[in-house]
Amino acid sequence: MSTNDRLEPLNALIHVYSRNQTMPNATLDFQSFSITPIHAYSDNYIWCIHTEEKAWVVDPGDHKVVEAFLTEHKLDLDGIIITHHHWDHITGISKLTSNRQIPVYGPSHPKIPEVTEVVNEGDQLNIFGLQLTVLFVPGHTLEHIAYFGITAAGQPLLFCGDTLFCAGCGRLFEGTPAQMNHSLQRLTTLNDETLVFCTHEYTESNLKFALEVEPDNTDIEAELSIVQALDTSKQPSLPTSIAKEKRINPFLRASLPQIRQKLTEQFGVSADTFSEDECFAAVRRWKDNF
């Protein structure tokens, strides 16, 4: 399968425009709204869900780039959704809400007092007709949540913060390997066609690690070529999909026989009897020192 063939499903949705000369962004168009990544810091994406007049943003760590985007596209900010309390996901909230009476949906945590609507597992919110359901996915942090919904045309979408990355997952700053593994495996039960809106551009480095874990996985090798081409043209590698992650993500595949064998070689201890959680923990430890 060629690179163009692999990109075809997303190319049907994407049109590219330049916010400046160095960082083109990709907008995905759906029936009643669009989704655009706003680049922040060195590798963050603040996802903006918007119509031609109004917008919501996900995890706005930097208010300046959000305000610039809103001004450029003449959009009114209607609300904010938050996945967890880390600074690069929340720092922009106070400035964005200082002169706006808008809701801020997110988990309960003392570091995000700006949250006006505390949400938990199973709660729902509606953004431009997209009904999002809250999923509790602890591991990266203890309060981490994700938001899952299906568009009117039947396209499933997931905003997952730092839980799942393309070919990777978030570090375990607070949760246990078992918690994170359970959260990730839960996400794999979503529809394979689910578009996954991660919040960091870690894809190339993640794929290089994935090849160390599974050197014979041709899907990883092909995806790395695609991502390197996107990087050369300054285009984001995201969103990914659940189907793709099942093929290339070592954290979702950690208990497969070929990965158990690599873990045995890496750590010098037989991984044949490891539980699924222990396999995940070993891959996470390997990546932490990669």
PDB file of C-alpha atoms in Angstrom:
ATOM      1  CA  MET A   1       0.000   0.000   0.000  1.00  0.00           C
ATOM      2  CA  SER A   2       1.422   3.383  -0.999  1.00  0.00           C
ATOM      3  CA  THR A   3       1.770   6.433   1.224  1.00  0.00           C
ATOM      4  CA  ASN A   4      -0.983   8.182  -0.740  1.00  0.00           C
ATOM      5  CA  ASP A   5      -3.307   5.200  -0.274  1.00  0.00           C
ATOM      6  CA  ARG A   6      -2.681   5.190   3.485  1.00  0.00           C
ATOM      7  CA  LEU A   7      -3.493   8.928   3.691  1.00  0.00           C
ATOM      8  CA  GLU A   8      -6.608   8.770   1.481  1.00  0.00           C
ATOM      9  CA  PRO A   9      -9.258   8.366   4.239  1.00  0.00           C
ATOM     10  CA  LEU A  10      -8.106  11.497   6.076  1.00  0.00           C
ATOM     11  CA  ASN A  11      -7.456  13.453   2.893  1.00  0.00           C
ATOM     12  CA  ALA A  12     -11.162  13.187   2.166  1.00  0.00           C
ATOM     13  CA  LEU A  13     -11.791  15.326   5.280  1.00  0.00           C
ATOM     14  CA  ILE A  14      -8.747  17.583   5.453  1.00  0.00           C
ATOM     15  CA  HIS A  15      -7.942  20.901   3.870  1.00  0.00           C
ATOM     16  CA  VAL A  16      -4.736  22.693   4.806  1.00  0.00           C
ATOM     17  CA  TYR A  17      -4.243  26.380   5.388  1.00  0.00           C
ATOM     18  CA  SER A  18      -1.321  28.411   6.744  1.00  0.00           C
ATOM     19  CA  ARG A  19      -1.606  30.268  10.052  1.00  0.00           C
ATOM     20  CA  ASN A  20       1.908  31.512   9.455  1.00  0.00           C
ATOM     21  CA  GLN A  21       4.860  30.643   7.267  1.00  0.00           C
ATOM     22  CA  THR A  22       6.245  27.940   9.528  1.00  0.00           C
ATOM     23  CA  MET A  23       3.289  25.947  10.863  1.00  0.00           C
ATOM     24  CA  PRO A  24       0.478  24.916   8.514  1.00  0.00           C
ATOM     25  CA  ASN A  25      -2.543  23.481  10.295  1.00  0.00           C
ATOM     26  CA  ALA A  26      -5.056  20.919   9.093  1.00  0.00           C
ATOM     27  CA  THR A  27      -8.795  21.441   9.468  1.00  0.00           C
ATOM     28  CA  LEU A  28     -11.149  18.465   9.439  1.00  0.00           C
ATOM     29  CA  ASP A  29     -14.590  19.357   8.159  1.00  0.00           C
ATOM     30  CA  PHE A  30     -17.725  17.637   9.401  1.00  0.00           C
ATOM     31  CA  GLN A  31     -21.346  18.440   8.627  1.00  0.00           C
ATOM     32  CA  SER A  32     -22.104  20.971  11.354  1.00  0.00           C
ATOM     33  CA  PHE A  33     -18.606  21.887  12.597  1.00  0.00           C
ATOM     34  CA  SER A  34     -14.881  21.657  11.900  1.00  0.00           C
ATOM     35  CA  ILE A  35     -11.910  20.699  14.060  1.00  0.00           C
ATOM     36  CA  THR A  36      -8.574  22.506  13.776  1.00  0.00           C
ATOM     37  CA  PRO A  37      -5.342  21.952  15.708  1.00  0.00           C
ATOM     38  CA  ILE A  38      -3.868  25.144  17.155  1.00  0.00           C
ATOM     39  CA  HIS A  39      -0.142  24.658  17.685  1.00  0.00           C
ATOM     40  CA  ALA A  40       1.176  25.628  21.130  1.00  0.00           C
ATOM     41  CA  TYR A  41       4.574  25.442  22.830  1.00  0.00           C
ATOM     42  CA  SER A  42       6.925  23.017  21.091  1.00  0.00           C
ATOM     43  CA  ASP A  43       4.592  20.081  20.488  1.00  0.00           C
ATOM     44  CA  ASN A  44       1.111  20.715  21.942  1.00  0.00           C
ATOM     45  CA  TYR A  45      -2.107  20.796  19.947  1.00  0.00           C
ATOM     46  CA  ILE A  46      -5.070  22.728  21.315  1.00  0.00           C
ATOM     47  CA  TRP A  47      -7.999  21.258  19.399  1.00  0.00           C
ATOM     48  CA  CYS A  48     -10.575  23.848  18.337  1.00  0.00           C
ATOM     49  CA  ILE A  49     -14.097  22.647  17.545  1.00  0.00           C
ATOM     50  CA  HIS A  50     -15.770  25.414  15.572  1.00  0.00           C
ATOM     51  CA  THR A  51     -18.433  26.590  13.177  1.00  0.00           C
ATOM     52  CA  GLU A  52     -18.055  29.692  11.020  1.00  0.00           C
ATOM     53  CA  GLU A  53     -18.954  31.869  14.014  1.00  0.00           C
ATOM     54  CA  LYS A  54     -18.377  30.029  17.311  1.00  0.00           C
ATOM     55  CA  ALA A  55     -15.708  27.838  18.891  1.00  0.00           C
ATOM     56  CA  TRP A  56     -14.823  25.539  21.768  1.00  0.00           C
ATOM     57  CA  VAL A  57     -11.254  24.621  22.668  1.00  0.00           C
ATOM     58  CA  VAL A  58      -9.780  21.506  24.277  1.00  0.00           C
ATOM     59  CA  ASP A  59      -6.970  21.862  26.851  1.00  0.00           C
ATOM     60  CA  PRO A  60      -5.913  25.465  26.132  1.00  0.00           C
ATOM     61  CA  GLY A  61      -2.440  25.607  27.648  1.00  0.00           C
ATOM     62  CA  ASP A  62      -1.624  28.889  25.881  1.00  0.00           C
ATOM     63  CA  HIS A  63      -4.248  31.624  25.662  1.00  0.00           C
ATOM     64  CA  LYS A  64      -2.274  33.726  23.183  1.00  0.00           C
ATOM     65  CA  VAL A  65      -2.409  31.247  20.307  1.00  0.00           C
ATOM     66  CA  VAL A  66      -6.102  30.625  20.982  1.00  0.00           C
ATOM     67  CA  GLU A  67      -6.900  34.342  20.942  1.00  0.00           C
ATOM     68  CA  ALA A  68      -4.912  34.761  17.726  1.00  0.00           C
ATOM     69  CA  PHE A  69      -6.839  31.935  16.078  1.00  0.00           C
ATOM     70  CA  LEU A  70     -10.198  33.306  17.233  1.00  0.00           C
ATOM     71  CA  THR A  71      -9.335  36.783  15.976  1.00  0.00           C
ATOM     72  CA  GLU A  72      -8.053  35.575  12.628  1.00  0.00           C
ATOM     73  CA  HIS A  73     -11.175  33.530  11.970  1.00  0.00           C
ATOM     74  CA  LYS A  74     -13.647  35.933  13.606  1.00  0.00           C
ATOM     75  CA  LEU A  75     -14.858  33.323  16.086  1.00  0.00           C
ATOM     76  CA  ASP A  76     -16.548  33.779  19.454  1.00  0.00           C
ATOM     77  CA  LEU A  77     -15.340  31.373  22.162  1.00  0.00           C
ATOM     78  CA  ASP A  78     -18.353  29.529  23.592  1.00  0.00           C
ATOM     79  CA  GLY A  79     -16.681  27.084  25.973  1.00  0.00           C
ATOM     80  CA  ILE A  80     -13.674  25.044  27.076  1.00  0.00           C
ATOM     81  CA  ILE A  81     -13.189  21.360  27.858  1.00  0.00           C
ATOM     82  CA  ILE A  82     -10.315  20.021  29.959  1.00  0.00           C
ATOM     83  CA  THR A  83      -8.905  16.489  30.265  1.00  0.00           C
ATOM     84  CA  HIS A  84      -6.479  16.841  33.203  1.00  0.00           C
ATOM     85  CA  HIS A  85      -4.581  19.295  35.377  1.00  0.00           C
ATOM     86  CA  HIS A  86      -1.100  19.543  33.834  1.00  0.00           C
ATOM     87  CA  TRP A  87       0.100  23.098  33.217  1.00  0.00           C
ATOM     88  CA  ASP A  88       0.422  22.808  29.437  1.00  0.00           C
ATOM     89  CA  HIS A  89      -3.282  21.933  29.239  1.00  0.00           C
ATOM     90  CA  ILE A  90      -4.751  24.510  31.627  1.00  0.00           C
ATOM     91  CA  THR A  91      -2.557  27.628  31.789  1.00  0.00           C
ATOM     92  CA  GLY A  92      -4.645  29.540  29.251  1.00  0.00           C
ATOM     93  CA  ILE A  93      -7.983  29.041  30.983  1.00  0.00           C
ATOM     94  CA  SER A  94      -7.871  32.009  33.340  1.00  0.00           C
ATOM     95  CA  LYS A  95      -7.031  34.514  30.583  1.00  0.00           C
ATOM     96  CA  LEU A  96      -9.602  33.068  28.182  1.00  0.00           C
ATOM     97  CA  THR A  97     -12.348  33.298  30.815  1.00  0.00           C
ATOM     98  CA  SER A  98     -11.361  36.649  32.337  1.00  0.00           C
ATOM     99  CA  ASN A  99     -13.629  38.632  30.027  1.00  0.00           C
ATOM    100  CA  ARG A 100     -16.027  35.891  28.933  1.00  0.00           C
ATOM    101  CA  GLN A 101     -18.943  34.206  30.718  1.00  0.00           C
ATOM    102  CA  ILE A 102     -18.397  30.728  29.289  1.00  0.00           C
ATOM    103  CA  PRO A 103     -18.545  27.191  30.722  1.00  0.00           C
ATOM    104  CA  VAL A 104     -15.399  25.220  31.468  1.00  0.00           C
ATOM    105  CA  TYR A 105     -15.989  21.467  31.604  1.00  0.00           C
ATOM    106  CA  GLY A 106     -13.409  19.249  33.280  1.00  0.00           C
ATOM    107  CA  PRO A 107     -12.519  16.939  36.163  1.00  0.00           C
ATOM    108  CA  SER A 108     -12.397  18.061  39.773  1.00  0.00           C
ATOM    109  CA  HIS A 109      -8.865  19.047  40.776  1.00  0.00           C
ATOM    110  CA  PRO A 110      -7.490  21.867  42.947  1.00  0.00           C
ATOM    111  CA  LYS A 111      -5.149  23.007  40.160  1.00  0.00           C
ATOM    112  CA  ILE A 112      -8.085  23.818  37.857  1.00  0.00           C
ATOM    113  CA  PRO A 113     -10.406  26.004  39.944  1.00  0.00           C
ATOM    114  CA  GLU A 114     -11.657  27.630  36.730  1.00  0.00           C
ATOM    115  CA  VAL A 115     -13.746  24.545  35.950  1.00  0.00           C
ATOM    116  CA  THR A 116     -17.391  25.576  36.210  1.00  0.00           C
ATOM    117  CA  GLU A 117     -18.923  22.219  35.261  1.00  0.00           C
ATOM    118  CA  VAL A 118     -17.276  19.252  36.977  1.00  0.00           C
ATOM    119  CA  VAL A 119     -17.835  16.121  34.909  1.00  0.00           C
ATOM    120  CA  ASN A 120     -17.363  12.450  35.706  1.00  0.00           C
ATOM    121  CA  GLU A 121     -17.721   9.080  33.998  1.00  0.00           C
ATOM    122  CA  GLY A 122     -20.850   8.950  31.849  1.00  0.00           C
ATOM    123  CA  ASP A 123     -21.658  12.663  31.952  1.00  0.00           C
ATOM    124  CA  GLN A 124     -22.504  14.293  28.636  1.00  0.00           C
ATOM    125  CA  LEU A 125     -22.190  17.663  26.952  1.00  0.00           C
ATOM    126  CA  ASN A 126     -23.287  18.933  23.570  1.00  0.00           C
ATOM    127  CA  ILE A 127     -21.044  20.965  21.273  1.00  0.00           C
ATOM    128  CA  PHE A 128     -22.621  22.059  17.986  1.00  0.00           C
ATOM    129  CA  GLY A 129     -24.785  18.932  17.930  1.00  0.00           C
ATOM    130  CA  LEU A 130     -21.904  16.622  18.846  1.00  0.00           C
ATOM    131  CA  GLN A 131     -22.916  14.722  21.988  1.00  0.00           C
ATOM    132  CA  LEU A 132     -19.735  14.000  23.961  1.00  0.00           C
ATOM    133  CA  THR A 133     -19.653  11.392  26.714  1.00  0.00           C
ATOM    134  CA  VAL A 134     -17.055  11.539  29.472  1.00  0.00           C
ATOM    135  CA  LEU A 135     -14.784   8.513  29.940  1.00  0.00           C
ATOM    136  CA  PHE A 136     -12.716   8.107  33.106  1.00  0.00           C
ATOM    137  CA  VAL A 137      -9.199   7.099  31.981  1.00  0.00           C
ATOM    138  CA  PRO A 138      -6.764   7.397  34.919  1.00  0.00           C
ATOM    139  CA  GLY A 139      -3.077   6.608  34.608  1.00  0.00           C
ATOM    140  CA  HIS A 140      -1.249   9.668  33.305  1.00  0.00           C
ATOM    141  CA  THR A 141      -2.962  11.502  36.176  1.00  0.00           C
ATOM    142  CA  LEU A 142      -5.498  10.184  38.643  1.00  0.00           C
ATOM    143  CA  GLU A 143      -8.355  12.425  37.493  1.00  0.00           C
ATOM    144  CA  HIS A 144      -7.754  12.143  33.737  1.00  0.00           C
ATOM    145  CA  ILE A 145     -10.853  12.013  31.548  1.00  0.00           C
ATOM    146  CA  ALA A 146     -11.527  11.753  27.812  1.00  0.00           C
ATOM    147  CA  TYR A 147     -14.487  12.795  25.676  1.00  0.00           C
ATOM    148  CA  PHE A 148     -16.082  10.497  23.073  1.00  0.00           C
ATOM    149  CA  GLY A 149     -18.809  11.323  20.576  1.00  0.00           C
ATOM    150  CA  ILE A 150     -20.227  10.428  17.170  1.00  0.00           C
ATOM    151  CA  THR A 151     -21.001  13.038  14.523  1.00  0.00           C
ATOM    152  CA  ALA A 152     -24.349  13.244  12.754  1.00  0.00           C
ATOM    153  CA  ALA A 153     -22.757  11.449   9.805  1.00  0.00           C
ATOM    154  CA  GLY A 154     -21.616   8.596  12.049  1.00  0.00           C
ATOM    155  CA  GLN A 155     -17.932   9.472  12.479  1.00  0.00           C
ATOM    156  CA  PRO A 156     -16.717   8.630  16.020  1.00  0.00           C
ATOM    157  CA  LEU A 157     -14.322  11.113  17.649  1.00  0.00           C
ATOM    158  CA  LEU A 158     -12.177  10.902  20.786  1.00  0.00           C
ATOM    159  CA  PHE A 159     -10.444  13.752  22.638  1.00  0.00           C
ATOM    160  CA  CYS A 160      -8.109  11.863  24.940  1.00  0.00           C
ATOM    161  CA  GLY A 161      -5.595  14.390  26.289  1.00  0.00           C
ATOM    162  CA  ASP A 162      -2.370  12.601  27.262  1.00  0.00           C
ATOM    163  CA  THR A 163      -3.774   9.096  27.739  1.00  0.00           C
ATOM    164  CA  LEU A 164      -3.288   7.737  24.217  1.00  0.00           C
ATOM    165  CA  PHE A 165      -0.811   9.099  21.685  1.00  0.00           C
ATOM    166  CA  CYS A 166      -0.125   7.957  18.162  1.00  0.00           C
ATOM    167  CA  ALA A 167       2.140   4.923  18.728  1.00  0.00           C
ATOM    168  CA  GLY A 168       2.459   5.814  22.407  1.00  0.00           C
ATOM    169  CA  CYS A 169       0.810   6.751  25.684  1.00  0.00           C
ATOM    170  CA  GLY A 170       1.340   9.260  28.480  1.00  0.00           C
ATOM    171  CA  ARG A 171       3.890   8.773  31.223  1.00  0.00           C
ATOM    172  CA  LEU A 172       2.641   7.520  34.573  1.00  0.00           C
ATOM    173  CA  PHE A 173       2.959  10.637  36.698  1.00  0.00           C
ATOM    174  CA  GLU A 174       0.320   9.603  39.229  1.00  0.00           C
ATOM    175  CA  GLY A 175      -1.427   6.393  38.262  1.00  0.00           C
ATOM    176  CA  THR A 176      -0.317   2.777  38.255  1.00  0.00           C
ATOM    177  CA  PRO A 177       0.578   0.624  35.238  1.00  0.00           C
ATOM    178  CA  ALA A 178      -2.599  -1.374  35.841  1.00  0.00           C
ATOM    179  CA  GLN A 179      -4.734   1.795  35.767  1.00  0.00           C
ATOM    180  CA  MET A 180      -3.157   3.044  32.562  1.00  0.00           C
ATOM    181  CA  ASN A 181      -3.296  -0.327  30.862  1.00  0.00           C
ATOM    182  CA  HIS A 182      -6.980  -0.644  31.769  1.00  0.00           C
ATOM    183  CA  SER A 183      -7.661   2.854  30.419  1.00  0.00           C
ATOM    184  CA  LEU A 184      -5.874   2.125  27.147  1.00  0.00           C
ATOM    185  CA  GLN A 185      -7.553  -1.235  26.681  1.00  0.00           C
ATOM    186  CA  ARG A 186     -10.875   0.449  27.297  1.00  0.00           C
ATOM    187  CA  LEU A 187     -10.179   2.863  24.461  1.00  0.00           C
ATOM    188  CA  THR A 188      -9.417  -0.044  22.124  1.00  0.00           C
ATOM    189  CA  THR A 189     -13.044  -1.177  22.539  1.00  0.00           C
ATOM    190  CA  LEU A 190     -14.213   1.962  20.730  1.00  0.00           C
ATOM    191  CA  ASN A 191     -15.098   1.721  17.055  1.00  0.00           C
ATOM    192  CA  ASP A 192     -12.008   1.098  14.917  1.00  0.00           C
ATOM    193  CA  GLU A 193     -12.883   4.141  12.795  1.00  0.00           C
ATOM    194  CA  THR A 194     -12.690   6.478  15.817  1.00  0.00           C
ATOM    195  CA  LEU A 195     -10.491   9.496  15.083  1.00  0.00           C
ATOM    196  CA  VAL A 196      -8.207  10.079  18.060  1.00  0.00           C
ATOM    197  CA  PHE A 197      -7.329  13.702  18.856  1.00  0.00           C
ATOM    198  CA  CYS A 198      -4.203  13.466  21.030  1.00  0.00           C
ATOM    199  CA  THR A 199      -2.618  16.616  22.415  1.00  0.00           C
ATOM    200  CA  HIS A 200       1.065  16.154  21.571  1.00  0.00           C
ATOM    201  CA  GLU A 201       3.063  15.717  18.375  1.00  0.00           C
ATOM    202  CA  TYR A 202       5.209  12.852  19.644  1.00  0.00           C
ATOM    203  CA  THR A 203       4.481  10.562  16.724  1.00  0.00           C
ATOM    204  CA  GLU A 204       7.871  10.266  15.029  1.00  0.00           C
ATOM    205  CA  SER A 205       9.789   9.524  18.232  1.00  0.00           C
ATOM    206  CA  ASN A 206       7.063   7.122  19.359  1.00  0.00           C
ATOM    207  CA  LEU A 207       7.278   5.207  16.084  1.00  0.00           C
ATOM    208  CA  LYS A 208      11.043   4.918  16.356  1.00  0.00           C
ATOM    209  CA  PHE A 209      10.606   3.329  19.767  1.00  0.00           C
ATOM    210  CA  ALA A 210       7.829   1.089  18.439  1.00  0.00           C
ATOM    211  CA  LEU A 211      10.247  -0.240  15.814  1.00  0.00           C
ATOM    212  CA  GLU A 212      12.696  -1.148  18.570  1.00  0.00           C
ATOM    213  CA  VAL A 213       9.946  -3.154  20.259  1.00  0.00           C
ATOM    214  CA  GLU A 214       8.593  -4.698  17.041  1.00  0.00           C
ATOM    215  CA  PRO A 215      11.330  -4.492  14.372  1.00  0.00           C
ATOM    216  CA  ASP A 216       9.409  -6.797  12.011  1.00  0.00           C
ATOM    217  CA  ASN A 217       6.162  -4.801  12.116  1.00  0.00           C
ATOM    218  CA  THR A 218       5.797  -3.434   8.574  1.00  0.00           C
ATOM    219  CA  ASP A 219       2.831  -1.253   9.581  1.00  0.00           C
ATOM    220  CA  ILE A 220       5.073   0.698  11.965  1.00  0.00           C
ATOM    221  CA  GLU A 221       7.742   1.083   9.310  1.00  0.00           C
ATOM    222  CA  ALA A 222       5.226   2.342   6.760  1.00  0.00           C
ATOM    223  CA  GLU A 223       3.673   4.758   9.257  1.00  0.00           C
ATOM    224  CA  LEU A 224       7.092   6.188  10.119  1.00  0.00           C
ATOM    225  CA  SER A 225       7.676   7.008   6.438  1.00  0.00           C
ATOM    226  CA  ILE A 226       4.306   8.758   6.283  1.00  0.00           C
ATOM    227  CA  VAL A 227       4.946  10.781   9.422  1.00  0.00           C
ATOM    228  CA  GLN A 228       8.429  11.823   8.319  1.00  0.00           C
ATOM    229  CA  ALA A 229       6.930  13.093   5.055  1.00  0.00           C
ATOM    230  CA  LEU A 230       4.297  15.045   6.993  1.00  0.00           C
ATOM    231  CA  ASP A 231       6.991  16.511   9.235  1.00  0.00           C
ATOM    232  CA  THR A 232       9.001  17.650   6.211  1.00  0.00           C
ATOM    233  CA  SER A 233       5.963  19.551   4.924  1.00  0.00           C
ATOM    234  CA  LYS A 234       5.176  20.921   8.438  1.00  0.00           C
ATOM    235  CA  GLN A 235       1.850  19.091   8.671  1.00  0.00           C
ATOM    236  CA  PRO A 236       0.504  17.446  11.835  1.00  0.00           C
ATOM    237  CA  SER A 237       0.434  13.659  12.067  1.00  0.00           C
ATOM    238  CA  LEU A 238      -2.816  13.745  14.039  1.00  0.00           C
ATOM    239  CA  PRO A 239      -5.540  12.684  14.442  1.00  0.00           C
ATOM    240  CA  THR A 240      -4.774   9.001  14.490  1.00  0.00           C
ATOM    241  CA  SER A 241      -7.382   6.221  14.672  1.00  0.00           C
ATOM    242  CA  ILE A 242      -8.133   3.314  16.957  1.00  0.00           C
ATOM    243  CA  ALA A 243      -7.625   0.874  14.066  1.00  0.00           C
ATOM    244  CA  LYS A 244      -4.178   2.282  13.342  1.00  0.00           C
ATOM    245  CA  GLU A 245      -3.163   2.214  17.000  1.00  0.00           C
ATOM    246  CA  LYS A 246      -4.068  -1.457  17.280  1.00  0.00           C
ATOM    247  CA  ARG A 247      -1.535  -2.125  14.499  1.00  0.00           C
ATOM    248  CA  ILE A 248       1.356   0.112  15.561  1.00  0.00           C
ATOM    249  CA  ASN A 249       1.134   1.044  19.240  1.00  0.00           C
ATOM    250  CA  PRO A 250       3.377  -1.137  21.466  1.00  0.00           C
ATOM    251  CA  PHE A 251       1.431  -0.122  24.576  1.00  0.00           C
ATOM    252  CA  LEU A 252      -1.734  -1.634  23.128  1.00  0.00           C
ATOM    253  CA  ARG A 253       0.157  -4.724  21.938  1.00  0.00           C
ATOM    254  CA  ALA A 254       2.419  -5.275  24.939  1.00  0.00           C
ATOM    255  CA  SER A 255       1.311  -8.817  25.746  1.00  0.00           C
ATOM    256  CA  LEU A 256       1.743 -10.236  22.213  1.00  0.00           C
ATOM    257  CA  PRO A 257       4.257 -13.100  21.975  1.00  0.00           C
ATOM    258  CA  GLN A 258       6.761 -11.181  19.828  1.00  0.00           C
ATOM    259  CA  ILE A 259       6.797  -8.293  22.304  1.00  0.00           C
ATOM    260  CA  ARG A 260       7.141 -10.635  25.282  1.00  0.00           C
ATOM    261  CA  GLN A 261      10.225 -12.034  23.535  1.00  0.00           C
ATOM    262  CA  LYS A 262      11.700  -8.543  23.085  1.00  0.00           C
ATOM    263  CA  LEU A 263      10.985  -7.762  26.744  1.00  0.00           C
ATOM    264  CA  THR A 264      12.844 -10.907  27.741  1.00  0.00           C
ATOM    265  CA  GLU A 265      15.832  -9.784  25.635  1.00  0.00           C
ATOM    266  CA  GLN A 266      15.662  -6.217  26.952  1.00  0.00           C
ATOM    267  CA  PHE A 267      15.408  -6.984  30.668  1.00  0.00           C
ATOM    268  CA  GLY A 268      17.057 -10.394  30.894  1.00  0.00           C
ATOM    269  CA  VAL A 269      14.057 -11.889  32.681  1.00  0.00           C
ATOM    270  CA  SER A 270      11.548 -14.207  31.026  1.00  0.00           C
ATOM    271  CA  ALA A 271       8.384 -12.288  30.187  1.00  0.00           C
ATOM    272  CA  ASP A 272       6.478 -15.433  29.226  1.00  0.00           C
ATOM    273  CA  THR A 273       4.624 -15.484  32.536  1.00  0.00           C
ATOM    274  CA  PHE A 274       4.068 -11.728  32.820  1.00  0.00           C
ATOM    275  CA  SER A 275       0.478 -10.595  33.244  1.00  0.00           C
ATOM    276  CA  GLU A 276      -0.855  -8.110  30.690  1.00  0.00           C
ATOM    277  CA  ASP A 277      -0.333  -5.311  33.217  1.00  0.00           C
ATOM    278  CA  GLU A 278       3.257  -6.425  33.819  1.00  0.00           C
ATOM    279  CA  CYS A 279       3.938  -6.474  30.075  1.00  0.00           C
ATOM    280  CA  PHE A 280       2.564  -2.959  29.784  1.00  0.00           C
ATOM    281  CA  ALA A 281       4.646  -1.795  32.752  1.00  0.00           C
ATOM    282  CA  ALA A 282       7.801  -3.227  31.183  1.00  0.00           C
ATOM    283  CA  VAL A 283       7.173  -1.498  27.841  1.00  0.00           C
ATOM    284  CA  ARG A 284       6.487   1.771  29.682  1.00  0.00           C
ATOM    285  CA  ARG A 285       9.734   1.417  31.660  1.00  0.00           C
ATOM    286  CA  TRP A 286      11.643   0.714  28.445  1.00  0.00           C
ATOM    287  CA  LYS A 287      10.172   3.796  26.772  1.00  0.00           C
ATOM    288  CA  ASP A 288      10.915   5.980  29.800  1.00  0.00           C
ATOM    289  CA  ASN A 289      14.608   5.239  29.320  1.00  0.00           C
ATOM    290  CA  PHE A 290      14.645   5.132  25.511  1.00  0.00           C
TER     291      PHE A 290
END
